[in-house]
C-alpha cells in the first residue's frame, strides 16, 4: 500500500488474489470491478468497452485477444496509452506456481518529455539540414567541429577542395581522421618522418583557439587560405578559400612588374605617379636612384621627394 506503483497478483486460473489501492487509482473507471476473485479477462473487456485504453478504441476484440496473450505469456514490459492522455508501463511475470504478478507505473511525464525531446531533435535535424543547405551554397570550404574536434558539418566546397566523399562525414569523424584521410590522397607536402609532429602541431594550434588567415600549399598545386575561429560552445570553425588562381595572378603580375622594371632600368628612365586623392607617390627604383631618394617606402610621401630638391626648384 505504500508503493507508488500499482500491483496485482492473479492465480494460475486467472482470478485476482489481491491488488493495492494504487492499481485501482490508475484505472479509476474500473475500480468498482477490481476486487479479489475477478477474472483478468473481465477487467480488460470492461476497459475496452468503456474506452479506457486508447489502443482498444474501435478494435476491442483484437486488443482483448492481444492483451490476454501478453498477460498469459509475459515477455518484458509494455507501454499502455490511456484515453485520458496518461501512459502506464506494465511489467508482468509468471510465478513458480503459474500465477501472474503485475507492476504498473505511470510514466506520463516521462513520455511527455520523450515526445518533447523527439520534437526538439526533429527541429534540430531540420535546422541542421537548412544550415547544411546554406553552407553548401558558399563557395569556400567550411568545417564545424565540437569541443572534442569531432566534425559536425562539412560543406560541399570543403569536400570538393579536399576531394572527399559526403559519406565520410556521416559518422562525425575526428579532425585527425580527416587529416589522415587526405594524407593518404597525397595532398600534404609533409614527409612521412615528420607527419606525426606536423599533425600534433596542427591539432594543438586549433585547440588553442583563433588562428589568423595563413596560406596552405597542397601537393596538387592548390593554394588555400586557411583560418580557425573559436566558437562560443568550445567548438571550432575552419574556413578554406581556394586562392590558387589569385596566387597565379599575383605571380604573373610580379613577373610583369619585374620585366617592366628591367625595361625601365635599361632605358635609364625613372617614373613617378602622384595620387592626388591620397597625396602619395608611386616611384620606380630608377627614379629613386636619379633623384636621390633614400627611403625604402613604397609608396612615398611627397616630403621625401621635396626634401631632395634644390631650394630654388621646390616652388
mmCIF file of C-alpha atoms in Angstrom:
data_model
loop_
_atom_site.group_PDB
_atom_site.id
_atom_site.type_symbol
_atom_site.label_atom_id
_atom_site.label_comp_id
_atom_site.label_asym_id
_atom_site.label_seq_id
_atom_site.Cartn_x
_atom_site.Cartn_y
_atom_site.Cartn_z
ATOM 1 C CA UNK A 1 0.000 0.000 0.000
ATOM 2 C CA UNK A 2 2.945 2.393 0.488
ATOM 3 C CA UNK A 3 4.217 1.797 -3.029
ATOM 4 C CA UNK A 4 3.787 4.468 -5.701
ATOM 5 C CA UNK A 5 3.288 1.666 -8.228
ATOM 6 C CA UNK A 6 0.187 -0.365 -8.849
ATOM 7 C CA UNK A 7 0.388 -4.081 -8.019
ATOM 8 C CA UNK A 8 -1.768 -7.159 -8.617
ATOM 9 C CA UNK A 9 -1.483 -10.910 -8.215
ATOM 10 C CA UNK A 10 -3.562 -13.474 -10.125
ATOM 11 C CA UNK A 11 -3.789 -17.208 -9.516
ATOM 12 C CA UNK A 12 -2.916 -19.635 -12.302
ATOM 13 C CA UNK A 13 -6.600 -19.828 -13.308
ATOM 14 C CA UNK A 14 -6.575 -16.021 -13.781
ATOM 15 C CA UNK A 15 -8.606 -14.953 -10.765
ATOM 16 C CA UNK A 16 -7.351 -11.963 -8.797
ATOM 17 C CA UNK A 17 -5.954 -12.751 -5.367
ATOM 18 C CA UNK A 18 -5.069 -9.216 -4.326
ATOM 19 C CA UNK A 19 -4.118 -5.740 -5.535
ATOM 20 C CA UNK A 20 -3.149 -2.474 -3.891
ATOM 21 C CA UNK A 21 -5.108 0.764 -3.956
ATOM 22 C CA UNK A 22 -2.635 2.396 -6.361
ATOM 23 C CA UNK A 23 -3.637 -0.143 -9.030
ATOM 24 C CA UNK A 24 -7.284 0.950 -8.632
ATOM 25 C CA UNK A 25 -6.245 4.625 -8.763
ATOM 26 C CA UNK A 26 -4.510 4.065 -12.111
ATOM 27 C CA UNK A 27 -7.781 2.688 -13.544
ATOM 28 C CA UNK A 28 -10.485 4.802 -11.824
ATOM 29 C CA UNK A 29 -13.201 3.782 -14.342
ATOM 30 C CA UNK A 30 -12.629 0.137 -13.422
ATOM 31 C CA UNK A 31 -12.203 0.470 -9.648
ATOM 32 C CA UNK A 32 -15.736 -0.873 -8.923
ATOM 33 C CA UNK A 33 -14.908 -4.262 -10.523
ATOM 34 C CA UNK A 34 -11.309 -4.607 -9.359
ATOM 35 C CA UNK A 35 -11.872 -6.937 -6.425
ATOM 36 C CA UNK A 36 -10.421 -10.324 -5.379
ATOM 37 C CA UNK A 37 -11.962 -13.097 -7.447
ATOM 38 C CA UNK A 38 -12.477 -11.053 -10.632
ATOM 39 C CA UNK A 39 -11.055 -12.565 -13.818
ATOM 40 C CA UNK A 40 -8.392 -10.768 -15.789
ATOM 41 C CA UNK A 41 -10.430 -11.110 -18.985
ATOM 42 C CA UNK A 42 -13.406 -9.367 -17.347
ATOM 43 C CA UNK A 43 -11.193 -6.429 -16.359
ATOM 44 C CA UNK A 44 -9.767 -5.875 -19.813
ATOM 45 C CA UNK A 45 -13.104 -6.407 -21.596
ATOM 46 C CA UNK A 46 -14.669 -3.762 -19.384
ATOM 47 C CA UNK A 47 -11.709 -1.473 -20.130
ATOM 48 C CA UNK A 48 -12.225 -1.995 -23.870
ATOM 49 C CA UNK A 49 -15.994 -1.419 -23.681
ATOM 50 C CA UNK A 50 -15.568 1.822 -21.737
ATOM 51 C CA UNK A 51 -12.754 3.133 -23.948
ATOM 52 C CA UNK A 52 -10.292 3.311 -21.059
ATOM 53 C CA UNK A 53 -7.302 2.184 -23.140
ATOM 54 C CA UNK A 54 -6.580 4.187 -26.289
ATOM 55 C CA UNK A 55 -5.297 1.172 -28.248
ATOM 56 C CA UNK A 56 -8.621 -0.651 -27.743
ATOM 57 C CA UNK A 57 -10.794 2.026 -29.355
ATOM 58 C CA UNK A 58 -12.569 0.676 -32.468
ATOM 59 C CA UNK A 59 -10.704 -2.656 -32.204
ATOM 60 C CA UNK A 60 -11.767 -4.012 -28.837
ATOM 61 C CA UNK A 61 -11.844 -7.760 -29.698
ATOM 62 C CA UNK A 62 -8.440 -7.619 -31.363
ATOM 63 C CA UNK A 63 -6.993 -5.684 -28.434
ATOM 64 C CA UNK A 64 -8.515 -8.061 -25.814
ATOM 65 C CA UNK A 65 -7.026 -11.086 -27.589
ATOM 66 C CA UNK A 66 -3.641 -9.361 -27.820
ATOM 67 C CA UNK A 67 -3.672 -8.262 -24.165
ATOM 68 C CA UNK A 68 -4.707 -11.746 -22.946
ATOM 69 C CA UNK A 69 -1.801 -13.267 -24.865
ATOM 70 C CA UNK A 70 0.617 -10.769 -23.315
ATOM 71 C CA UNK A 71 -0.750 -11.478 -19.833
ATOM 72 C CA UNK A 72 -0.549 -15.269 -20.166
ATOM 73 C CA UNK A 73 2.933 -15.211 -21.698
ATOM 74 C CA UNK A 74 4.604 -12.047 -20.449
ATOM 75 C CA UNK A 75 7.877 -11.007 -22.094
ATOM 76 C CA UNK A 76 9.225 -7.739 -20.801
ATOM 77 C CA UNK A 77 7.326 -4.538 -20.164
ATOM 78 C CA UNK A 78 4.783 -2.754 -22.345
ATOM 79 C CA UNK A 79 3.535 0.832 -22.595
ATOM 80 C CA UNK A 80 -0.209 1.324 -22.472
ATOM 81 C CA UNK A 81 -1.673 4.684 -23.599
ATOM 82 C CA UNK A 82 -4.859 5.704 -21.797
ATOM 83 C CA UNK A 83 -7.689 7.579 -23.474
ATOM 84 C CA UNK A 84 -7.324 10.415 -20.951
ATOM 85 C CA UNK A 85 -3.760 11.068 -22.146
ATOM 86 C CA UNK A 86 -1.898 9.158 -19.422
ATOM 87 C CA UNK A 87 0.699 6.457 -20.101
ATOM 88 C CA UNK A 88 1.101 3.367 -17.930
ATOM 89 C CA UNK A 89 4.049 0.997 -18.070
ATOM 90 C CA UNK A 90 3.084 -2.603 -17.299
ATOM 91 C CA UNK A 91 5.557 -5.254 -16.217
ATOM 92 C CA UNK A 92 4.209 -8.781 -15.673
ATOM 93 C CA UNK A 93 5.944 -12.046 -14.831
ATOM 94 C CA UNK A 94 4.930 -15.600 -14.008
ATOM 95 C CA UNK A 95 5.339 -17.107 -10.553
ATOM 96 C CA UNK A 96 6.592 -20.652 -9.967
ATOM 97 C CA UNK A 97 3.064 -21.986 -9.429
ATOM 98 C CA UNK A 98 1.754 -20.437 -12.682
ATOM 99 C CA UNK A 99 0.277 -17.253 -11.258
ATOM 100 C CA UNK A 100 0.942 -13.758 -12.580
ATOM 101 C CA UNK A 101 2.389 -10.748 -10.801
ATOM 102 C CA UNK A 102 1.941 -7.308 -12.357
ATOM 103 C CA UNK A 103 3.537 -3.938 -11.568
ATOM 104 C CA UNK A 104 2.000 -0.767 -13.021
ATOM 105 C CA UNK A 105 3.872 2.571 -13.206
ATOM 106 C CA UNK A 106 2.507 5.849 -14.528
ATOM 107 C CA UNK A 107 5.112 7.284 -16.903
ATOM 108 C CA UNK A 108 3.058 10.125 -18.389
ATOM 109 C CA UNK A 109 5.609 12.823 -17.540
ATOM 110 C CA UNK A 110 8.489 10.712 -18.815
ATOM 111 C CA UNK A 111 6.603 10.001 -22.044
ATOM 112 C CA UNK A 112 5.822 13.702 -22.440
ATOM 113 C CA UNK A 113 9.485 14.537 -22.040
ATOM 114 C CA UNK A 114 10.402 11.872 -24.574
ATOM 115 C CA UNK A 115 7.971 13.404 -27.050
ATOM 116 C CA UNK A 116 9.344 16.889 -26.365
ATOM 117 C CA UNK A 117 12.864 15.580 -26.849
ATOM 118 C CA UNK A 118 11.834 13.874 -30.077
ATOM 119 C CA UNK A 119 10.313 17.146 -31.328
ATOM 120 C CA UNK A 120 13.429 19.049 -30.268
ATOM 121 C CA UNK A 121 15.632 16.544 -32.084
ATOM 122 C CA UNK A 122 13.425 16.806 -35.155
ATOM 123 C CA UNK A 123 13.687 20.595 -35.033
ATOM 124 C CA UNK A 124 17.443 20.333 -34.582
ATOM 125 C CA UNK A 125 17.723 17.959 -37.546
ATOM 126 C CA UNK A 126 15.647 20.355 -39.651
ATOM 127 C CA UNK A 127 17.854 23.267 -38.593
ATOM 128 C CA UNK A 128 20.986 21.279 -39.409
ATOM 129 C CA UNK A 129 19.590 20.383 -42.815
ATOM 130 C CA UNK A 130 18.848 24.049 -43.512
ATOM 131 C CA UNK A 131 22.311 25.025 -42.267
ATOM 132 C CA UNK A 132 23.894 22.343 -44.435
ATOM 133 C CA UNK A 133 21.969 23.610 -47.474
ATOM 134 C CA UNK A 134 23.066 27.180 -46.736
ATOM 135 C CA UNK A 135 26.694 26.148 -46.248
ATOM 136 C CA UNK A 136 26.643 24.118 -49.454
ATOM 137 C CA UNK A 137 25.818 27.299 -51.376
ATOM 138 C CA UNK A 138 29.001 29.002 -50.105
ATOM 139 C CA UNK A 139 31.977 28.999 -52.450
ATOM 140 C CA UNK A 140 34.619 28.494 -49.755
ATOM 141 C CA UNK A 141 35.150 25.428 -47.579
ATOM 142 C CA UNK A 142 33.649 25.438 -44.079
ATOM 143 C CA UNK A 143 34.160 22.831 -41.365
ATOM 144 C CA UNK A 144 32.336 22.879 -38.000
ATOM 145 C CA UNK A 145 33.680 20.836 -35.083
ATOM 146 C CA UNK A 146 32.643 20.310 -31.466
ATOM 147 C CA UNK A 147 34.892 20.875 -28.456
ATOM 148 C CA UNK A 148 36.441 17.413 -28.958
ATOM 149 C CA UNK A 149 37.335 18.327 -32.565
ATOM 150 C CA UNK A 150 34.814 15.878 -33.986
ATOM 151 C CA UNK A 151 33.374 17.113 -37.276
ATOM 152 C CA UNK A 152 29.703 18.105 -37.113
ATOM 153 C CA UNK A 153 29.309 19.706 -40.550
ATOM 154 C CA UNK A 154 31.391 19.938 -43.703
ATOM 155 C CA UNK A 155 30.027 21.834 -46.684
ATOM 156 C CA UNK A 156 30.240 20.906 -50.347
ATOM 157 C CA UNK A 157 33.102 23.300 -51.117
ATOM 158 C CA UNK A 158 35.207 21.758 -48.340
ATOM 159 C CA UNK A 159 34.585 18.257 -49.704
ATOM 160 C CA UNK A 160 35.489 19.394 -53.207
ATOM 161 C CA UNK A 161 38.686 21.182 -52.101
ATOM 162 C CA UNK A 162 39.926 18.053 -50.326
ATOM 163 C CA UNK A 163 38.278 15.583 -52.751
ATOM 164 C CA UNK A 164 36.343 13.794 -50.003
ATOM 165 C CA UNK A 165 33.029 11.853 -50.299
ATOM 166 C CA UNK A 166 29.977 13.016 -48.351
ATOM 167 C CA UNK A 167 29.701 9.552 -46.739
ATOM 168 C CA UNK A 168 32.986 10.105 -44.888
ATOM 169 C CA UNK A 169 31.337 12.694 -42.609
ATOM 170 C CA UNK A 170 28.157 10.777 -41.700
ATOM 171 C CA UNK A 171 29.630 9.234 -38.534
ATOM 172 C CA UNK A 172 31.208 12.542 -37.429
ATOM 173 C CA UNK A 173 34.899 11.628 -37.710
ATOM 174 C CA UNK A 174 37.590 13.439 -35.761
ATOM 175 C CA UNK A 175 39.787 16.097 -37.361
ATOM 176 C CA UNK A 176 42.726 13.684 -37.028
ATOM 177 C CA UNK A 177 40.816 11.082 -39.083
ATOM 178 C CA UNK A 178 40.054 13.793 -41.645
ATOM 179 C CA UNK A 179 43.729 14.712 -41.949
ATOM 180 C CA UNK A 180 44.806 11.063 -42.151
ATOM 181 C CA UNK A 181 42.314 10.552 -44.991
ATOM 182 C CA UNK A 182 43.643 13.496 -47.020
ATOM 183 C CA UNK A 183 47.214 12.443 -46.272
ATOM 184 C CA UNK A 184 46.544 9.058 -47.943
ATOM 185 C CA UNK A 185 45.479 11.030 -51.019
ATOM 186 C CA UNK A 186 48.923 12.644 -51.075
ATOM 187 C CA UNK A 187 47.658 16.210 -50.550
ATOM 188 C CA UNK A 188 50.125 17.236 -47.825
ATOM 189 C CA UNK A 189 53.668 18.267 -48.597
ATOM 190 C CA UNK A 190 54.952 16.647 -45.406
ATOM 191 C CA UNK A 191 57.498 13.838 -45.182
ATOM 192 C CA UNK A 192 56.389 10.598 -43.529
ATOM 193 C CA UNK A 193 59.025 11.052 -40.831
ATOM 194 C CA UNK A 194 57.567 14.485 -39.961
ATOM 195 C CA UNK A 195 53.871 13.611 -40.194
ATOM 196 C CA UNK A 196 53.106 12.855 -36.532
ATOM 197 C CA UNK A 197 54.836 16.039 -35.406
ATOM 198 C CA UNK A 198 53.023 18.039 -38.086
ATOM 199 C CA UNK A 199 49.554 16.741 -37.174
ATOM 200 C CA UNK A 200 50.226 17.204 -33.437
ATOM 201 C CA UNK A 201 51.187 20.855 -34.057
ATOM 202 C CA UNK A 202 48.109 21.488 -36.201
ATOM 203 C CA UNK A 203 45.745 19.999 -33.620
ATOM 204 C CA UNK A 204 47.438 21.917 -30.805
ATOM 205 C CA UNK A 205 47.076 25.222 -32.685
ATOM 206 C CA UNK A 206 43.388 24.579 -33.354
ATOM 207 C CA UNK A 207 42.667 23.629 -29.738
ATOM 208 C CA UNK A 208 44.336 26.828 -28.552
ATOM 209 C CA UNK A 209 41.789 28.958 -30.409
ATOM 210 C CA UNK A 210 41.714 31.519 -33.181
ATOM 211 C CA UNK A 211 44.273 31.226 -35.979
ATOM 212 C CA UNK A 212 44.589 34.239 -38.293
ATOM 213 C CA UNK A 213 44.483 33.678 -42.071
ATOM 214 C CA UNK A 214 47.519 31.833 -43.402
ATOM 215 C CA UNK A 215 48.416 30.077 -46.623
ATOM 216 C CA UNK A 216 48.462 26.313 -47.031
ATOM 217 C CA UNK A 217 50.007 24.852 -50.181
ATOM 218 C CA UNK A 218 48.923 21.362 -51.199
ATOM 219 C CA UNK A 219 50.830 18.793 -53.226
ATOM 220 C CA UNK A 220 48.281 19.086 -56.077
ATOM 221 C CA UNK A 221 49.379 22.751 -56.575
ATOM 222 C CA UNK A 222 46.312 24.184 -54.858
ATOM 223 C CA UNK A 223 46.894 27.168 -52.592
ATOM 224 C CA UNK A 224 44.422 27.636 -49.731
ATOM 225 C CA UNK A 225 43.885 30.493 -47.319
ATOM 226 C CA UNK A 226 43.168 28.776 -44.027
ATOM 227 C CA UNK A 227 41.645 30.254 -40.837
ATOM 228 C CA UNK A 228 40.404 28.878 -37.487
ATOM 229 C CA UNK A 229 37.662 30.584 -35.464
ATOM 230 C CA UNK A 230 36.872 29.605 -31.844
ATOM 231 C CA UNK A 231 33.119 29.178 -31.250
ATOM 232 C CA UNK A 232 31.253 30.103 -28.031
ATOM 233 C CA UNK A 233 30.412 26.449 -27.244
ATOM 234 C CA UNK A 234 34.074 25.431 -27.312
ATOM 235 C CA UNK A 235 33.923 24.139 -30.871
ATOM 236 C CA UNK A 236 35.938 25.349 -33.827
ATOM 237 C CA UNK A 237 35.132 26.553 -37.330
ATOM 238 C CA UNK A 238 37.731 26.155 -40.066
ATOM 239 C CA UNK A 239 37.452 28.043 -43.349
ATOM 240 C CA UNK A 240 39.367 27.343 -46.534
ATOM 241 C CA UNK A 241 39.471 29.724 -49.500
ATOM 242 C CA UNK A 242 40.902 28.338 -52.709
ATOM 243 C CA UNK A 243 43.198 31.201 -53.777
ATOM 244 C CA UNK A 244 45.114 29.203 -56.392
ATOM 245 C CA UNK A 245 44.050 31.476 -59.273
ATOM 246 C CA UNK A 246 44.694 34.600 -57.228
ATOM 247 C CA UNK A 247 48.216 33.433 -56.373
ATOM 248 C CA UNK A 248 48.843 32.649 -60.035
ATOM 249 C CA UNK A 249 47.703 36.160 -60.996
ATOM 250 C CA UNK A 250 49.943 37.621 -58.279
ATOM 251 C CA UNK A 251 52.936 35.682 -59.578
ATOM 252 C CA UNK A 252 52.208 36.725 -63.157
ATOM 253 C CA UNK A 253 51.810 40.340 -62.049
ATOM 254 C CA UNK A 254 55.069 40.213 -60.105
ATOM 255 C CA UNK A 255 56.844 38.816 -63.168
ATOM 256 C CA UNK A 256 55.278 41.541 -65.323
ATOM 257 C CA UNK A 257 56.367 44.254 -62.872
ATOM 258 C CA UNK A 258 59.861 42.787 -62.786
ATOM 259 C CA UNK A 259 60.073 42.776 -66.576
ATOM 260 C CA UNK A 260 58.702 46.324 -66.720
ATOM 261 C CA UNK A 261 61.231 47.453 -64.119
ATOM 262 C CA UNK A 262 64.066 45.850 -66.092
ATOM 263 C CA UNK A 263 62.865 47.665 -69.202
ATOM 264 C CA UNK A 264 62.794 50.985 -67.362
ATOM 265 C CA UNK A 265 66.265 50.395 -65.975
ATOM 266 C CA UNK A 266 67.511 49.576 -69.434
ATOM 267 C CA UNK A 267 66.079 52.814 -70.798
ATOM 268 C CA UNK A 268 67.629 54.841 -67.939
ATOM 269 C CA UNK A 269 64.205 56.427 -67.247
ATOM 270 C CA UNK A 270 62.631 56.981 -63.870
ATOM 271 C CA UNK A 271 58.853 57.076 -63.471
ATOM 272 C CA UNK A 272 56.616 58.601 -60.824
ATOM 273 C CA UNK A 273 52.860 58.670 -60.298
ATOM 274 C CA UNK A 274 51.294 61.153 -57.891
ATOM 275 C CA UNK A 275 47.888 60.112 -56.478
ATOM 276 C CA UNK A 276 46.222 63.446 -55.674
ATOM 277 C CA UNK A 277 43.426 61.753 -53.684
ATOM 278 C CA UNK A 278 45.870 60.240 -51.173
ATOM 279 C CA UNK A 279 48.720 62.705 -51.759
ATOM 280 C CA UNK A 280 51.224 59.874 -52.098
ATOM 281 C CA UNK A 281 53.681 58.936 -54.837
ATOM 282 C CA UNK A 282 54.498 55.684 -56.542
ATOM 283 C CA UNK A 283 58.043 55.846 -57.895
ATOM 284 C CA UNK A 284 60.189 53.378 -59.809
ATOM 285 C CA UNK A 285 63.550 52.193 -58.361
ATOM 286 C CA UNK A 286 65.383 54.071 -61.145
ATOM 287 C CA UNK A 287 63.579 57.291 -60.197
ATOM 288 C CA UNK A 288 64.815 56.880 -56.601
ATOM 289 C CA UNK A 289 68.356 56.457 -57.890
ATOM 290 C CA UNK A 290 68.107 59.501 -60.142
ATOM 291 C CA UNK A 291 66.509 61.769 -57.534
ATOM 292 C CA UNK A 292 68.497 60.554 -54.530
ATOM 293 C CA UNK A 293 65.506 59.335 -52.509
ATOM 294 C CA UNK A 294 66.915 57.046 -49.807
ATOM 295 C CA UNK A 295 63.700 55.598 -48.281
ATOM 296 C CA UNK A 296 62.554 52.030 -48.962
ATOM 297 C CA UNK A 297 58.917 53.065 -48.511
ATOM 298 C CA UNK A 298 56.521 52.347 -51.366
ATOM 299 C CA UNK A 299 54.539 54.486 -51.983
ATOM 300 C CA UNK A 300 56.378 57.523 -50.628
ATOM 301 C CA UNK A 301 55.237 60.785 -49.102
ATOM 302 C CA UNK A 302 55.746 63.949 -51.231
ATOM 303 C CA UNK A 303 58.046 65.254 -48.487
ATOM 304 C CA UNK A 304 60.606 62.550 -49.341
ATOM 305 C CA UNK A 305 60.867 63.899 -52.856
ATOM 306 C CA UNK A 306 60.701 67.576 -51.977
ATOM 307 C CA UNK A 307 63.436 67.173 -49.374
ATOM 308 C CA UNK A 308 65.897 66.272 -52.132
ATOM 309 C CA UNK A 309 65.065 69.198 -54.426
ATOM 310 C CA UNK A 310 67.228 72.283 -54.700
ATOM 311 C CA UNK A 311 65.583 75.099 -52.686
ATOM 312 C CA UNK A 312 65.279 77.189 -55.854
ATOM 313 C CA UNK A 313 63.307 74.377 -57.562
ATOM 314 C CA UNK A 314 60.876 73.487 -54.752
ATOM 315 C CA UNK A 315 58.237 76.078 -55.748
#
